[in-house]
PDB file of C-alpha atoms in Angstrom:
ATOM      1  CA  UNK A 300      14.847 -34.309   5.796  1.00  0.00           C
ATOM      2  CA  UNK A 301      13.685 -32.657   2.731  1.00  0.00           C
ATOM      3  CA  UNK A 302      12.909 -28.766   3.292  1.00  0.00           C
ATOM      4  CA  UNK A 303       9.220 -27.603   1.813  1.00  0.00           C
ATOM      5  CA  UNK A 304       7.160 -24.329   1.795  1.00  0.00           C
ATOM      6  CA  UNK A 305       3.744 -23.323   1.185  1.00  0.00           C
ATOM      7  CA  UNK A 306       2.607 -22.035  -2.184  1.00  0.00           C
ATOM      8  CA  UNK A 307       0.187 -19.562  -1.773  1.00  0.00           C
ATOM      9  CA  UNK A 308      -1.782 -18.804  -5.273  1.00  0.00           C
ATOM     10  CA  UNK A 309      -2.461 -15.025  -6.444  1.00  0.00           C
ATOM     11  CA  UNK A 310      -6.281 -15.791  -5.526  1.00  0.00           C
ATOM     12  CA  UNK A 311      -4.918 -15.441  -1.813  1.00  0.00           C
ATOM     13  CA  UNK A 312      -5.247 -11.650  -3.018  1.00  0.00           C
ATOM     14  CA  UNK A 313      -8.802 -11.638  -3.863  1.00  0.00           C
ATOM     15  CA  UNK A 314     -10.038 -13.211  -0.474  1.00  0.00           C
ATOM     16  CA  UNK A 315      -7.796 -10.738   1.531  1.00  0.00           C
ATOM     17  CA  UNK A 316      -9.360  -7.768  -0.263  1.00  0.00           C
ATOM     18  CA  UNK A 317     -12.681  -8.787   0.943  1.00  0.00           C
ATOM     19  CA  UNK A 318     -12.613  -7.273   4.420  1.00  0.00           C
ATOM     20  CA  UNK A 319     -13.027  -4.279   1.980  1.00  0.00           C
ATOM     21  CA  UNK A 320     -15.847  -4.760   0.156  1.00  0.00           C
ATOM     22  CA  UNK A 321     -16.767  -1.252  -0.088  1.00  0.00           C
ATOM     23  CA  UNK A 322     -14.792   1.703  -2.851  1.00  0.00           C
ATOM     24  CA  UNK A 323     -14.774   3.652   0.382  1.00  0.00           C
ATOM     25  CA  UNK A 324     -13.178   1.601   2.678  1.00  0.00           C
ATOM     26  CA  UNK A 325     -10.273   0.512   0.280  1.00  0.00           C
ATOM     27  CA  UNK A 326      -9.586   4.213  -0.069  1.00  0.00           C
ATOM     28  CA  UNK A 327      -9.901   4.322   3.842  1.00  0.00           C
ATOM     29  CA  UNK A 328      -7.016   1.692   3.702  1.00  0.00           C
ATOM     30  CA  UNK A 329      -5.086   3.373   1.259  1.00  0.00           C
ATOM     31  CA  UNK A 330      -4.688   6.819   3.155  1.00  0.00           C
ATOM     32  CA  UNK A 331      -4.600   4.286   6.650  1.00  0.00           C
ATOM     33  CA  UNK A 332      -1.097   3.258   4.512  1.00  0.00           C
ATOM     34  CA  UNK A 333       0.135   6.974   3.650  1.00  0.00           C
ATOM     35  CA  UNK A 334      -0.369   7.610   7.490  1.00  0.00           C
ATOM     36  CA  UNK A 335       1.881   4.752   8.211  1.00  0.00           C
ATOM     37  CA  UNK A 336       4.508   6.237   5.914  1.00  0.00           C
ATOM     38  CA  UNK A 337       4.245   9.429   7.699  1.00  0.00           C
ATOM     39  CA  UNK A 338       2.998  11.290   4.701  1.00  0.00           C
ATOM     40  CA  UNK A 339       2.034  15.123   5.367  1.00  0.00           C
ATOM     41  CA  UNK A 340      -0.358  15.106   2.794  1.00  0.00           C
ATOM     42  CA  UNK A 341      -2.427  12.935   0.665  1.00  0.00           C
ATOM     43  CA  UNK A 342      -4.740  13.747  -2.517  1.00  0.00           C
ATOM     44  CA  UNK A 343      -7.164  11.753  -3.509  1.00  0.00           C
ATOM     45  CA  UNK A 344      -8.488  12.423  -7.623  1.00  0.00           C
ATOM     46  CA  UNK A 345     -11.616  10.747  -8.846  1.00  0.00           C
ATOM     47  CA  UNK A 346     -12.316  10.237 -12.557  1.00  0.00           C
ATOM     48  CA  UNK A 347     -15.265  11.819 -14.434  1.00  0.00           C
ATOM     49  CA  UNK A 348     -18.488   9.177 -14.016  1.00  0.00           C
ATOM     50  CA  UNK A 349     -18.423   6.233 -16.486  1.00  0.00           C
ATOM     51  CA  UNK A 350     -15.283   6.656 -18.046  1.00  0.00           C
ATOM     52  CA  UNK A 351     -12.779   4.040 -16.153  1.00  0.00           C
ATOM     53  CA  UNK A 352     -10.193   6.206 -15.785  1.00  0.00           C
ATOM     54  CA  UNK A 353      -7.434   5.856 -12.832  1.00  0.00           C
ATOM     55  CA  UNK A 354      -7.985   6.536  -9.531  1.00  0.00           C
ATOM     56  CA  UNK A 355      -5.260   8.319  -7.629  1.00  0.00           C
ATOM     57  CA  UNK A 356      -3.865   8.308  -4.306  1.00  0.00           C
ATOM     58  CA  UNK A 357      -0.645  10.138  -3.881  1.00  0.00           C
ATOM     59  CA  UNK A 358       0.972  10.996  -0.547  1.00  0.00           C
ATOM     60  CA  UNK A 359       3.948  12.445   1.090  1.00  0.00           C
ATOM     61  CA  UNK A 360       5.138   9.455   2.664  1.00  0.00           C
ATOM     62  CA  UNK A 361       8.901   8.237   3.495  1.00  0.00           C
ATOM     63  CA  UNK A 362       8.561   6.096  -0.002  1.00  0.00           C
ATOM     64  CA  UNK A 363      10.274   2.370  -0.317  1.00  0.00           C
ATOM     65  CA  UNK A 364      13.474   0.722  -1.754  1.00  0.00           C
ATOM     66  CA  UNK A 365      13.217  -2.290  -4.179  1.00  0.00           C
ATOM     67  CA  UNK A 366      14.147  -3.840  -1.204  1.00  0.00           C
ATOM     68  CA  UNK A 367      11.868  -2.827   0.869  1.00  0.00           C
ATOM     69  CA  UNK A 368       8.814  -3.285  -1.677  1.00  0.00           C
ATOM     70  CA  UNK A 369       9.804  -7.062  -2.147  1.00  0.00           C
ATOM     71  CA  UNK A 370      10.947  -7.727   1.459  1.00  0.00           C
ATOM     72  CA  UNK A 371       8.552  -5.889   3.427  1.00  0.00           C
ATOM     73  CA  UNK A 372       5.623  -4.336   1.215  1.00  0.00           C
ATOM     74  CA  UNK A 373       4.806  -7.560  -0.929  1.00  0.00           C
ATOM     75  CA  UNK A 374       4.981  -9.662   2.697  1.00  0.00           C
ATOM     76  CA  UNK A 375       1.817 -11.029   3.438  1.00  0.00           C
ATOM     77  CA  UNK A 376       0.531 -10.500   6.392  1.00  0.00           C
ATOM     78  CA  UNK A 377       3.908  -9.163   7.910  1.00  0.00           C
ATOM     79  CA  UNK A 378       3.640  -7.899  10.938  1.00  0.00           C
ATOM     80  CA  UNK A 379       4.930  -4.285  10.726  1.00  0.00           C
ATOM     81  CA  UNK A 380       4.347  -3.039  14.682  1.00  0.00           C
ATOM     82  CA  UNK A 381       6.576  -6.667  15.376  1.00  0.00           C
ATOM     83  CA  UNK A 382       9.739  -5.261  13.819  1.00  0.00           C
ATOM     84  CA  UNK A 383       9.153  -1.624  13.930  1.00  0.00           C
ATOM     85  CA  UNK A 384       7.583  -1.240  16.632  1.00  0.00           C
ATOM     86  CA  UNK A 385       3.623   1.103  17.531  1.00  0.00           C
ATOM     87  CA  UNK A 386       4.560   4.068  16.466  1.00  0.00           C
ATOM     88  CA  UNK A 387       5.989   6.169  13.517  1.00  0.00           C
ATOM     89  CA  UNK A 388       9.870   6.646  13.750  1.00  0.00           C
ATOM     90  CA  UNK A 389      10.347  10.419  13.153  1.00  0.00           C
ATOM     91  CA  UNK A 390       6.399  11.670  13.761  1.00  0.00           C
ATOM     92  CA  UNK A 391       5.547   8.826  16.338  1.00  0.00           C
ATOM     93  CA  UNK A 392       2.518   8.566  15.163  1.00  0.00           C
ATOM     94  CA  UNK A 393       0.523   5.255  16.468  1.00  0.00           C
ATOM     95  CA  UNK A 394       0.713   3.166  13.367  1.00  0.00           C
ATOM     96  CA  UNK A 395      -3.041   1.758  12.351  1.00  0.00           C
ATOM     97  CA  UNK A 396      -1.542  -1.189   9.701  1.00  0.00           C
ATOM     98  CA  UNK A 397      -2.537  -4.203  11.929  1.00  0.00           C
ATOM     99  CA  UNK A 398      -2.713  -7.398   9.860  1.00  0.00           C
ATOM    100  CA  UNK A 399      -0.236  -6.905   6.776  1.00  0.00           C
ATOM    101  CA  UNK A 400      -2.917  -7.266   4.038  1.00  0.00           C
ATOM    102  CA  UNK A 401      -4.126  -3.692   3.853  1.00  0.00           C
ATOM    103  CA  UNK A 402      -1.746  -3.489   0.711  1.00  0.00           C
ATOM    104  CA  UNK A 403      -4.614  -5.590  -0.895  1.00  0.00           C
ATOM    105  CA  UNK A 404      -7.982  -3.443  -0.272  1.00  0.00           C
ATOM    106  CA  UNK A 405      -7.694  -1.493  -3.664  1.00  0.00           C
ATOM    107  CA  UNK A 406      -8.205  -4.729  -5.591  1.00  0.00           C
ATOM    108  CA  UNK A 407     -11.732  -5.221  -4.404  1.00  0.00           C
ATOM    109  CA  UNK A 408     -12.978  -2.558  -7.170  1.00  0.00           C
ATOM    110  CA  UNK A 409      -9.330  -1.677  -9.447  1.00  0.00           C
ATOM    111  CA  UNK A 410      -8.753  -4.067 -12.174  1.00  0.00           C
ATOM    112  CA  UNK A 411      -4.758  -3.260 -11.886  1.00  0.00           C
ATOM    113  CA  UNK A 412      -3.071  -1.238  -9.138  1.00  0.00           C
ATOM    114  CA  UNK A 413       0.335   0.431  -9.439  1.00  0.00           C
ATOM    115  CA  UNK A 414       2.615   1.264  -6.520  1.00  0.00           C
ATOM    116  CA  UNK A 415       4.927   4.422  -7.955  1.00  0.00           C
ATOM    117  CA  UNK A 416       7.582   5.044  -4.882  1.00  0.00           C
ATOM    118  CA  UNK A 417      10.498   7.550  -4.513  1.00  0.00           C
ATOM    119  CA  UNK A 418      12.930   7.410  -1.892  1.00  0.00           C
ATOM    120  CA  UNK A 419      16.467   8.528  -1.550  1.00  0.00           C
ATOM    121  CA  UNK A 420      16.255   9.646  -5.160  1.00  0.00           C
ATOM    122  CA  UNK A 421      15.218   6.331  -6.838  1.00  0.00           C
ATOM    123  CA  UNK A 422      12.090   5.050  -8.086  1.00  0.00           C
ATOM    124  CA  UNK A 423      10.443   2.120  -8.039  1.00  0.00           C
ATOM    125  CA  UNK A 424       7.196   0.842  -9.724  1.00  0.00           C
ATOM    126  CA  UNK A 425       4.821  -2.635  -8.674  1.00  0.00           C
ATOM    127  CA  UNK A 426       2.083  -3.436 -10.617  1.00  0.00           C
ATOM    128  CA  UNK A 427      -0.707  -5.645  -9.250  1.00  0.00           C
ATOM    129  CA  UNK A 428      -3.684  -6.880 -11.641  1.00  0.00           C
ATOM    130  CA  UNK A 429      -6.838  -9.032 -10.553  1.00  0.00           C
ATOM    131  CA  UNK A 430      -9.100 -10.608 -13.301  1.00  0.00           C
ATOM    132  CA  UNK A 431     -11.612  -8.468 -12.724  1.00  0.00           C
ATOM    133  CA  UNK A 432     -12.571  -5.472 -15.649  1.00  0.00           C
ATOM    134  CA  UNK A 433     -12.910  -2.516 -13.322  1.00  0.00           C
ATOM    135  CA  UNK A 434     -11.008   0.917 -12.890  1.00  0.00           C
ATOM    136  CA  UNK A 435      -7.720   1.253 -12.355  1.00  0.00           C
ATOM    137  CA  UNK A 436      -6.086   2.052  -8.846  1.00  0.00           C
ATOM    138  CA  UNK A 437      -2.669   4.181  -9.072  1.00  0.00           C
ATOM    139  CA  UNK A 438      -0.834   5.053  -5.864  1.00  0.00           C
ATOM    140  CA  UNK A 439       2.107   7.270  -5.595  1.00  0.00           C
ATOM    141  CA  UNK A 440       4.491   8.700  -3.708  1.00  0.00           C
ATOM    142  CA  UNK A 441       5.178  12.457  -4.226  1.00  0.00           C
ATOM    143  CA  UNK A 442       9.053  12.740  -5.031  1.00  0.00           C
ATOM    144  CA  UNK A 443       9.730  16.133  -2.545  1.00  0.00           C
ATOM    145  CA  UNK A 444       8.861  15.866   1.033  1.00  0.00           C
ATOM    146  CA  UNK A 445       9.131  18.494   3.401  1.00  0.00           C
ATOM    147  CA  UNK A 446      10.764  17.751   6.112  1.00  0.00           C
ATOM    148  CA  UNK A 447      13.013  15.516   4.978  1.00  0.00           C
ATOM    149  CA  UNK A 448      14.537  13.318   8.073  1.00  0.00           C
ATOM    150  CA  UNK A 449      17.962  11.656   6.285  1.00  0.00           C
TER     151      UNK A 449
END
């Protein structure tokens, strides 16, 4: 028997981002995501009016490997609370991710979105553009976190 897959094509990212369909609610999303990563803090800065600069969101949170950004982070429609379980492990905080494609909501109005992560001293970077000419969505992961857990 011959094994096949599904092929899923990058417009799979467009229709996800739809449920937000609203700047607001992506950015609802986006801070939904820092809470998941048990951030302590999360700053949002706007650009000036009409001039297409970046947004930013940048957290707290416990960051991401390379591993876990391709594996976990980049898996559609994973089902986080399946393998880890409802709650946060060190804050137990009731995780709000439900559907695995909240990763997706800043594409609805960003023409690019990077993912800048820290954890255990290493960086890592994912870049995500859609083909439409709007601003650009930047997300980050503050390198110091108080308390640290490890």
């Amino acid at each position: 028997m011959t094994k096949s897959s599904f092929k899923v094509d990058t417009r799979l990212a467009y229709l996800l981002s739809e449920n937000y369909r609203s700047p607001e609610k992506a950015l609802k999303e986006l801070i939904d995501n820092a809470w998941d990563a048990e951030a302590l803090s999360v700053d949002i800065t706007l650009p000036a009016p009409m001039t297409g600069e970046a947004i930013v969101v940048e957290d707290n949170g416990s960051g991401m490997t390379l591993n876990e950004l391709q594996n976990e982070y980049l898996n559609v429609a994973r089902n986080r609370r399946q393998r880890s379980g409802d709650f946060t492990p060190n804050l137990k905080r009731r995780v709000k991710g439900l559907k695995g494609i909240g990763k997706f909501a800043g594409l609805m109005f960003a023409a690019s979105m990077q993912l800048d992560t820290w954890t255990r001293g290493k960086q890592t970077t994912a870049v995500r553009r859609n083909k439409f000419g709007r601003v650009a969505l930047v997300g980050r992961k503050r390198r110091s976190r108080l308390p640290t857990w490890f």
